[in-house]
Coordinates of C-alpha atoms and ligand atoms in Angstrom, one line a residue:
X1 CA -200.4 44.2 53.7
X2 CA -198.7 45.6 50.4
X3 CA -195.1 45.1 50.4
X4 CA -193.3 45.9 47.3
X5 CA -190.1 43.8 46.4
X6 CA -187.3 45.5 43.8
X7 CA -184.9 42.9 43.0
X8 CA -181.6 43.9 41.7
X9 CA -179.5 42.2 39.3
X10 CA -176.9 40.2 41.4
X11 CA -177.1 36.4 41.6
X12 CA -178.5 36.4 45.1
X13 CA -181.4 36.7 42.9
X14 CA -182.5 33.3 42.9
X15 CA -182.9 33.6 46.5
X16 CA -185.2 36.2 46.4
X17 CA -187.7 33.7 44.8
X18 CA -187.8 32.3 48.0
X19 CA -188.1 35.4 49.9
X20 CA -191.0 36.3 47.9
X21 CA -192.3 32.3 48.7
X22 CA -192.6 33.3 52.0
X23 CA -193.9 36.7 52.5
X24 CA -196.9 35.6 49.9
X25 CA -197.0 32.5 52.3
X26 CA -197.4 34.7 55.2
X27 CA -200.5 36.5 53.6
X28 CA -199.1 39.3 52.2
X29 CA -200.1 40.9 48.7
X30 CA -196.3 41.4 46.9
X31 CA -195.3 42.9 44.1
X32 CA -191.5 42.2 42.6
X33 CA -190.2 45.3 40.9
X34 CA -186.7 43.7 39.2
X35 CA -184.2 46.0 37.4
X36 CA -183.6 45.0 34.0
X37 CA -180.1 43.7 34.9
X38 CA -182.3 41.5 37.4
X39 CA -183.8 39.6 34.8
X40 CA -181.1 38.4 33.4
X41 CA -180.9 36.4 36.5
X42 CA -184.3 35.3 37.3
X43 CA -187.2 35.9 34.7
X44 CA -190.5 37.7 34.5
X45 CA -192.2 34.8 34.7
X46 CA -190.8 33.2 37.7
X47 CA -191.8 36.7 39.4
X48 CA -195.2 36.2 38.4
X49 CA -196.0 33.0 38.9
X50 CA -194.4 32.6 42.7
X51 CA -195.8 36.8 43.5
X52 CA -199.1 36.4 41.9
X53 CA -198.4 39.5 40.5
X54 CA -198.0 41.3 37.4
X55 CA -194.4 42.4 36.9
X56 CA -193.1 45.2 35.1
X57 CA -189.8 47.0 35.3
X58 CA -190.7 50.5 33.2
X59 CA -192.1 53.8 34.2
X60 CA -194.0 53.6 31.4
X61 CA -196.3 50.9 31.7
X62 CA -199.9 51.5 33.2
X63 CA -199.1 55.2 33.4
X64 CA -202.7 56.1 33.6
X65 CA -202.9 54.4 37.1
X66 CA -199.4 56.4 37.5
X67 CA -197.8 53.5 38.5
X68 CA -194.3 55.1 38.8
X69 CA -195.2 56.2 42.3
X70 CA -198.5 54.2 43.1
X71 CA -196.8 51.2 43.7
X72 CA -194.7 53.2 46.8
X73 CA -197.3 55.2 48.3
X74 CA -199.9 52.1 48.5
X75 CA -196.6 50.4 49.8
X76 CA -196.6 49.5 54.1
X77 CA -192.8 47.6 53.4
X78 CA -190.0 48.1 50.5
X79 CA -187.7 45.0 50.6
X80 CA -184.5 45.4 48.0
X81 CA -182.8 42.0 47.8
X82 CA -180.4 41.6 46.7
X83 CA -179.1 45.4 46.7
X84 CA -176.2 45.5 44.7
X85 CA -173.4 48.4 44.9
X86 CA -175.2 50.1 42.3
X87 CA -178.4 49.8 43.7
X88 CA -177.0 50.6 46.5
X89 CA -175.7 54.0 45.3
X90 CA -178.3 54.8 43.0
X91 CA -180.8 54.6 46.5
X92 CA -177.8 57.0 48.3
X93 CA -178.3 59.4 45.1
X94 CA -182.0 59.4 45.2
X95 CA -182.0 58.2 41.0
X96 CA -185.2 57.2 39.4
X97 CA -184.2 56.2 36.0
X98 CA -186.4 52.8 36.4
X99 CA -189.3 51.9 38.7
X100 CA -187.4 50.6 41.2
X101 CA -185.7 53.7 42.0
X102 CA -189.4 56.1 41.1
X103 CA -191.2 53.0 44.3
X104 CA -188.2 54.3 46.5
X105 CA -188.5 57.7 46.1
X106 CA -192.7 57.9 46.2
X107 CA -192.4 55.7 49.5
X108 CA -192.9 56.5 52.9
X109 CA -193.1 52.8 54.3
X110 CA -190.1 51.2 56.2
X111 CA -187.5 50.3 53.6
X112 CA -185.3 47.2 54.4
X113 CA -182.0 46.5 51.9
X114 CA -180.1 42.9 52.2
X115 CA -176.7 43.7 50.7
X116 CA -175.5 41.4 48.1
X117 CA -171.6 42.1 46.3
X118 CA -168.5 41.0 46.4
X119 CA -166.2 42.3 49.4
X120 CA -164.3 44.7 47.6
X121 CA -167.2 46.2 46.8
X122 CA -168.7 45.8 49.7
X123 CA -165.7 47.8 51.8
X124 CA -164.7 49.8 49.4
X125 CA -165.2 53.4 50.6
X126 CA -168.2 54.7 48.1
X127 CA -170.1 51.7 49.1
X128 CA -169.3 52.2 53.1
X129 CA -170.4 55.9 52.5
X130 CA -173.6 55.3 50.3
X131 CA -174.2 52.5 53.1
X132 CA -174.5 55.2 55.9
X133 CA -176.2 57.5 53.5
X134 CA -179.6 55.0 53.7
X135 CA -178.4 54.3 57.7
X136 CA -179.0 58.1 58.5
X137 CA -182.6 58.5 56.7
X138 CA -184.0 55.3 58.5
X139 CA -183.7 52.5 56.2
X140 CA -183.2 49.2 57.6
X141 CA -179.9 46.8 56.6
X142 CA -179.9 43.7 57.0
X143 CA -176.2 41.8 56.2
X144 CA -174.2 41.0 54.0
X145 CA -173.1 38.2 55.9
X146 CA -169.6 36.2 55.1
X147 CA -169.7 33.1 53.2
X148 CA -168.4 32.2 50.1
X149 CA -169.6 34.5 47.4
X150 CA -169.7 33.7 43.4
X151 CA -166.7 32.6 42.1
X152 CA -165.7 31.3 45.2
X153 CA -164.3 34.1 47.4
X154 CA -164.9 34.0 50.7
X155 CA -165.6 37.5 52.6
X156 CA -168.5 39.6 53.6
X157 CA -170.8 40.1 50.6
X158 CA -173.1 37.1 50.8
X159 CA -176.6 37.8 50.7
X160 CA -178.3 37.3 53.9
X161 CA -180.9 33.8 53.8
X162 CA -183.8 34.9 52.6
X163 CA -185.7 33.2 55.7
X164 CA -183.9 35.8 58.0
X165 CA -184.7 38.8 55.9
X166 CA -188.4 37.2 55.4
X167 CA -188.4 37.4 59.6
X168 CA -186.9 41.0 59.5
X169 CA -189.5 42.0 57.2
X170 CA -192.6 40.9 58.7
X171 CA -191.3 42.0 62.0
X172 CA -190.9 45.7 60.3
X173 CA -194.9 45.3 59.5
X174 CA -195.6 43.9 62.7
X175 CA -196.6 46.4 65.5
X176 CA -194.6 44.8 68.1
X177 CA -197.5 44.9 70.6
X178 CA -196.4 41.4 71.7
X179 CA -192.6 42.6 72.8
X180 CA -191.6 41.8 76.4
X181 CA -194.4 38.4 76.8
X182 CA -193.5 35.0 76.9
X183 CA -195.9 33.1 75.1
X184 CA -197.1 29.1 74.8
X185 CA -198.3 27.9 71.6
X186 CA -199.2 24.0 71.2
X187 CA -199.8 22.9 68.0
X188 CA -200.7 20.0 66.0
X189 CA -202.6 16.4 66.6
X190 CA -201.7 14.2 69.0
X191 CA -200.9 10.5 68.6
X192 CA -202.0 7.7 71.2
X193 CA -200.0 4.7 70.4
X194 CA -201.4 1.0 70.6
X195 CA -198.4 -0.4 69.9
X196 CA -195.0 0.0 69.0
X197 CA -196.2 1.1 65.1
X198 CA -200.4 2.3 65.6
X199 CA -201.5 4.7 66.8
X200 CA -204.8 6.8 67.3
X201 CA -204.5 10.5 65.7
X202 CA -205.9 13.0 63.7
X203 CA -206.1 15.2 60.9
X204 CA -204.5 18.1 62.4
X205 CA -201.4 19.5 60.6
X206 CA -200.2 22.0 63.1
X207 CA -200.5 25.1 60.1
X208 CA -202.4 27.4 62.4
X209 CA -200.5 26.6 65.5
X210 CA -197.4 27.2 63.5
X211 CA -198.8 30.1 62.4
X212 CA -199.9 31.8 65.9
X213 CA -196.2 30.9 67.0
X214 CA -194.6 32.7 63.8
X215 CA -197.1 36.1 64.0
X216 CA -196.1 36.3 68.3
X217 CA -192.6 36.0 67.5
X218 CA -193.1 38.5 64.8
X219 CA -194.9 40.8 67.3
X220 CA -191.8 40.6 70.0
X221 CA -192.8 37.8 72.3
X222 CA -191.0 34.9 73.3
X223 CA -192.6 31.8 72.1
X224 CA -192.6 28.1 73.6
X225 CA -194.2 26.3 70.8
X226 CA -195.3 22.3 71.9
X227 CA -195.5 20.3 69.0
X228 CA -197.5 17.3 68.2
X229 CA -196.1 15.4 65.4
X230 CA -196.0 18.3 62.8
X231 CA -193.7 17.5 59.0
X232 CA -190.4 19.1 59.2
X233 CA -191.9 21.7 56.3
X234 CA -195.1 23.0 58.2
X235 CA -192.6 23.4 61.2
X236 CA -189.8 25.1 58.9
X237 CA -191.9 27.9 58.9
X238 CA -191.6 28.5 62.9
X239 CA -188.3 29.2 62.2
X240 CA -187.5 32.4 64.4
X241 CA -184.8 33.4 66.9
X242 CA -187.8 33.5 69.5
X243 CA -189.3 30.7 69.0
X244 CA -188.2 27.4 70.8
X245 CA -189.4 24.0 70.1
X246 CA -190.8 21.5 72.4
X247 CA -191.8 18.0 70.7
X248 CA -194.6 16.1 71.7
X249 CA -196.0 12.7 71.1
X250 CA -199.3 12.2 73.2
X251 CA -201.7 13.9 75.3
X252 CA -200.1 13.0 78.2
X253 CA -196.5 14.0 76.7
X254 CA -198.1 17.2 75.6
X255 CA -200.0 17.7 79.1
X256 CA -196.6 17.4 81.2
X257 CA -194.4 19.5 78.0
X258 CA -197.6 22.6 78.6
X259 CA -197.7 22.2 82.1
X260 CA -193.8 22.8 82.1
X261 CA -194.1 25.7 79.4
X262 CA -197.0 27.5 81.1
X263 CA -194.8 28.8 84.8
X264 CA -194.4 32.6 84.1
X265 CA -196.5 32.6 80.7
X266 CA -198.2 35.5 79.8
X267 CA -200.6 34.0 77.6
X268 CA -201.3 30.5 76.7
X269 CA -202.8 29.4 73.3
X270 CA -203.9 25.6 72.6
X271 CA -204.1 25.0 69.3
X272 CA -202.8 21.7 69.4
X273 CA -205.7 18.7 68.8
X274 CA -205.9 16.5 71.8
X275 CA -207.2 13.4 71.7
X276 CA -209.3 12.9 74.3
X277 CA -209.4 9.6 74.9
X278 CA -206.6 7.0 74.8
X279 CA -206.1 3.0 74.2
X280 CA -206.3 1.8 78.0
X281 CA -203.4 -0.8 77.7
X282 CA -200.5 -0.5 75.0
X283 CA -198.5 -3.6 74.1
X284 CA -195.2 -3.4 74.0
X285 CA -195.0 -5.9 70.9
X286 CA -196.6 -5.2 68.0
X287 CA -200.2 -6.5 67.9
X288 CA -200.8 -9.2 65.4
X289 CA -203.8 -11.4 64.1
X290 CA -202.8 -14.6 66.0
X291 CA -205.2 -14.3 68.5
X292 CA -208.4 -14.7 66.0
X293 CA -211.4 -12.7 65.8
X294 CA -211.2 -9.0 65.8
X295 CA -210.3 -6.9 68.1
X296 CA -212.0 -4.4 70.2
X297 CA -209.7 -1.1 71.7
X298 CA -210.6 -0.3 75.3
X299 CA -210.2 3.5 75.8
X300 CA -209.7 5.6 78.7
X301 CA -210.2 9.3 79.0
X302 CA -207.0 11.8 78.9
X303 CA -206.9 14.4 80.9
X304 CA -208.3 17.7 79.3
X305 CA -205.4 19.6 79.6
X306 CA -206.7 23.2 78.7
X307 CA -209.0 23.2 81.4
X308 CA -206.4 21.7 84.0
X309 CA -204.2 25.1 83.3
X310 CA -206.9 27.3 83.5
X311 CA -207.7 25.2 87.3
X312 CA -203.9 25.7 88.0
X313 CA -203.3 29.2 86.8
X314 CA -201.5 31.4 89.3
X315 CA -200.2 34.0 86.9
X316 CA -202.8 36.4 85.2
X317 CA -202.3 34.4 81.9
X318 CA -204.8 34.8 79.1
X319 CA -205.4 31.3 78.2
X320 CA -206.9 30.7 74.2
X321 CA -208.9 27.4 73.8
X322 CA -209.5 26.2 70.0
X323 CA -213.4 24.5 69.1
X324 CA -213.5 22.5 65.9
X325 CA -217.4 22.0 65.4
X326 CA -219.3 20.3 63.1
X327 CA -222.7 22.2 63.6
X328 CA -225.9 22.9 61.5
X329 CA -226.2 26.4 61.6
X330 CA -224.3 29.2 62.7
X331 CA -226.3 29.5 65.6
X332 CA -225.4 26.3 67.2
X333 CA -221.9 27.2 65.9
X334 CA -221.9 30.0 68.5
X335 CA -224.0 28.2 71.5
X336 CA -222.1 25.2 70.9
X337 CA -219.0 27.0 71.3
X338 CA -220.1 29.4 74.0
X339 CA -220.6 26.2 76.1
X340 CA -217.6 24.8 75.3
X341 CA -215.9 28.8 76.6
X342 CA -217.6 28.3 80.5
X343 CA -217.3 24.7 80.4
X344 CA -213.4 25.0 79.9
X345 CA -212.9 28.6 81.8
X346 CA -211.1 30.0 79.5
X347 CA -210.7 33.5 78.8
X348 CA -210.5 33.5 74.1
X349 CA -212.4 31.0 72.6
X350 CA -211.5 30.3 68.6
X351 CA -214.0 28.7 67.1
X352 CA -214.3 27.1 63.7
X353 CA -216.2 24.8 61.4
X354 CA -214.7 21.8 60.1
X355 CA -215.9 18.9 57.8
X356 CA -214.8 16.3 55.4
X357 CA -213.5 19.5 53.0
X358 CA -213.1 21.8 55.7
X359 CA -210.2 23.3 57.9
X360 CA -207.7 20.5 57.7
X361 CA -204.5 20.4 56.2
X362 CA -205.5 23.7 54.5
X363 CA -204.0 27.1 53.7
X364 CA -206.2 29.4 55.4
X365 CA -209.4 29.0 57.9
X366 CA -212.4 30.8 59.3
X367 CA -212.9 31.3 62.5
X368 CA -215.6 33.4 65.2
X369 CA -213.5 34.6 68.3
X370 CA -215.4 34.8 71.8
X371 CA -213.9 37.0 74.2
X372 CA -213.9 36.9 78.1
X373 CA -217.6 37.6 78.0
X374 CA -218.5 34.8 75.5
X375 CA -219.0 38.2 72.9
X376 CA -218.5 37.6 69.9
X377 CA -214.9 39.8 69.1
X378 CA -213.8 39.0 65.8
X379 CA -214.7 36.8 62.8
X380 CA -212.3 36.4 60.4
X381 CA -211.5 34.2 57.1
X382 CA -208.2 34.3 55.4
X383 CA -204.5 32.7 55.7
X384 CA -203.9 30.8 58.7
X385 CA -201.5 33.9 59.3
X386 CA -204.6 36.6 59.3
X387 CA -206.0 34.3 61.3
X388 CA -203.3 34.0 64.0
X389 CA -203.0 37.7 63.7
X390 CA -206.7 38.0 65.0
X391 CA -206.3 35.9 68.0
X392 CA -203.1 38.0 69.2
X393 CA -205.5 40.6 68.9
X394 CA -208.4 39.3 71.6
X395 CA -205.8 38.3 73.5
X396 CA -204.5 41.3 73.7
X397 CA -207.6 42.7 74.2
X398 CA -208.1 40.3 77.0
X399 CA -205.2 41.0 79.1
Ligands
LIG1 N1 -208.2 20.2 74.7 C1 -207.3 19.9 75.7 N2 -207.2 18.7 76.3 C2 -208.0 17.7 75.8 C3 -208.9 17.9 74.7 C4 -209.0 19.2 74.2 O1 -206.6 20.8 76.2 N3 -207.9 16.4 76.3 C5 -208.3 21.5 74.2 C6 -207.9 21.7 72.7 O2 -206.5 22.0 72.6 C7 -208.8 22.9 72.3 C8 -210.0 22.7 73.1 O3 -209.6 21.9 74.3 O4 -208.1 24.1 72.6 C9 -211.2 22.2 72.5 O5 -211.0 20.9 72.0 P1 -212.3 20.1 71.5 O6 -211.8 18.8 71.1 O7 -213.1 20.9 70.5 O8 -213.2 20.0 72.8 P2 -213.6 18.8 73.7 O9 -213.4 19.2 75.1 O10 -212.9 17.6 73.2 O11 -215.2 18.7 73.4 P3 -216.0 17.9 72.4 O12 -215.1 16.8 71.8 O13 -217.1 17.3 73.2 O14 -216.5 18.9 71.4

């Protein structure tokens, strides 16, 4: 989606770089629209290079593709962070002396405004009155919160963080077709230890689990999300008042945390990559070369843990399996993974292809999704964020 960000000239600035981070993170297409006192704080270039966007504060640049109002209407979300007090009262006034102020006016999107001033100005009564000015035609205000502000006063004024007005804002795009359902995402690769320091594991880096958790959450639902050994920073973005955090190590620590998760769900999505087999004996001391010759790993087989939910279901849950195939055409892609649908019982299947290059540790991911039938629903390529968006979709469809 198109979501215009105007940036006004207050040091909160800086944050707003990592506002912007995140919403182009989450697949969006953003454009920054500074003010000019804006860029005194934080430079065209910075705008560009983190929006991948050109930037441009004037009404008079690219007027033949009347850019003065273009960039509103094509707008689905105006975000202004920080809004100063002049901002602020400029947006109350309905003044379009810059683009900023001409994207305001042109839009009919949800507009969302994270306060940043000092307190004075913050309770001072023009600000108060220009403040329920924007309340009364629908936009959306998020802070200031209190904190120590520049120069070291401490009051309301402080901009919000911008990971709490990059929530606020997706959830504005979001329909929240998800509000009122408890969800359970696992995501990630489990880890099947040897020892006390090996293990047996895999490439996954929990992105797209993270990714389904984040877009639910975004959508309304509660979210239980199980994680297998995923980095603190793949994780930091499941960051969300709705979404709690259950760690897991192995299979079986992830088979007893889902089983747990799944009472009540309403849907049931495992991302998560399960190994499905497991060293049969692990030493409790670290295994070392005294022994001679090399060793051979016995393995036993872990319970498959998607298809012992579906056995145990008592709820009407939709449960969501995940197929990572390696296939030769996109015929077998399908037949392998239609198989893999009636062989499991479950209601979504997600399929994708992965390789050497493919589908790991990336940014985005291509996927076919079969529905309860084994039809083929959806096939989508694009962030691992589109693609979480796509599977709330069949299982919606599904329920
Ligand atoms: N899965 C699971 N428990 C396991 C293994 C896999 O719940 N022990 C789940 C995964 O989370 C995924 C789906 O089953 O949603 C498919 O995993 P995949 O490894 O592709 O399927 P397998 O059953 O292991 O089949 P194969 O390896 O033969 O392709």
């Amino acid at each position: 989606m198109n979501i215009v960000v105007g940036v006004s000239g207050g040091i909160a600035a800086y944050k707003s770089v990592q506002l912007v981070r995140l919403l182009v993170k989450a697949g969006h297409d953003v454009t920054v629209v500074p003010t000019d006192d804006a860029l005194r704080f934080v430079g065209t270039p910075t705008w560009e290079a983190i929006s991948r966007n050109p930037v441009t504060t004037s009404v008079h640049d690219d007027v033949a593709k009347v850019r003065h109002v273009a960039l509103g209407q094509g707008a689905d979300l105006v975000v202004v962070a920080p809004a100063t007090a002049n901002t602020i009262a400029r947006m109350a006034a309905g003044i379009a002396d810059n683009l900023l102020g001409t994207t305001l006016l042109a839009t009919l999107a949800p507009v969302l405004v994270a306060p940043a001033m000092h307190t004075e100005m913050w309770r001072h009564p023009a600000t108060q009155a220009n403040i329920a000015t924007l309340a009364d035609r629908g936009v959306h205000l998020i802070g200031p919160a209190e904190g120590e502000l520049a120069g070291g006063d401490i009051g309301p004024g402080r901009m919000v963080e911008p990971e709490e007005i990059a929530d606020a804002a997706l959830a504005l795009l979001a329909p929240p077709d998800l509000a009122g359902l408890r969800v359970v995402v696992s995501a990630g690769g489990t880890r099947e230890p040897l020892d006390p320091v090996r293990y047996l594991g895999n490439r996954s880096s929990g992105r797209q689990g993270v990714a389904l958790a984040a877009e639910a959450a975004a959508r309304g639902a509660e979210v239980v999300l199980v994680a297998a050994n995923i980095s603190a920073d793949v994780l930091s973005d499941a960051r969300h008042p709705s979404i709690s955090i259950v760690p897991a190590g192995s299979a079986a620590e992830l088979g007893a945390a889902m089983r747990e998760a799944a009472v009540g769900a309403d849907a049931i999505v495992m991302s998560a990559a399960v190994a499905d087999y497991r060293p049969a004996t692990v030493s409790d001391r670290k295994l070392t070369k005294d022994g001679g010759g090399i060793p051979s790993i016995a393995l036993v087989e872990n319970e498959d843990i998607v298809a012992a939910l579906v056995r145990e279901r008592t709820d009407a849950a939709v449960i969501v399996a995940f197929a990572a195939e390696t296939p030769q055409s996109e015929d077998e892609l399908i037949e392998r993974a239609r198989r893999k649908q009636s062989r499991k019982g479950v209601d979504v299947l997600v399929v994708n292809e992965v390789g050497w290059e493919r589908g790991f540790e990336s940014a985005s991911n291509d996927v076919r999704i079969l529905g309860r039938g084994g039809e083929l629903v959806t096939t989508t390529a694009g962030s691992k964020r589109e693609v979480a968006a796509a599977v709330w979709d069949a299982v919606i469809a599904a329920r």
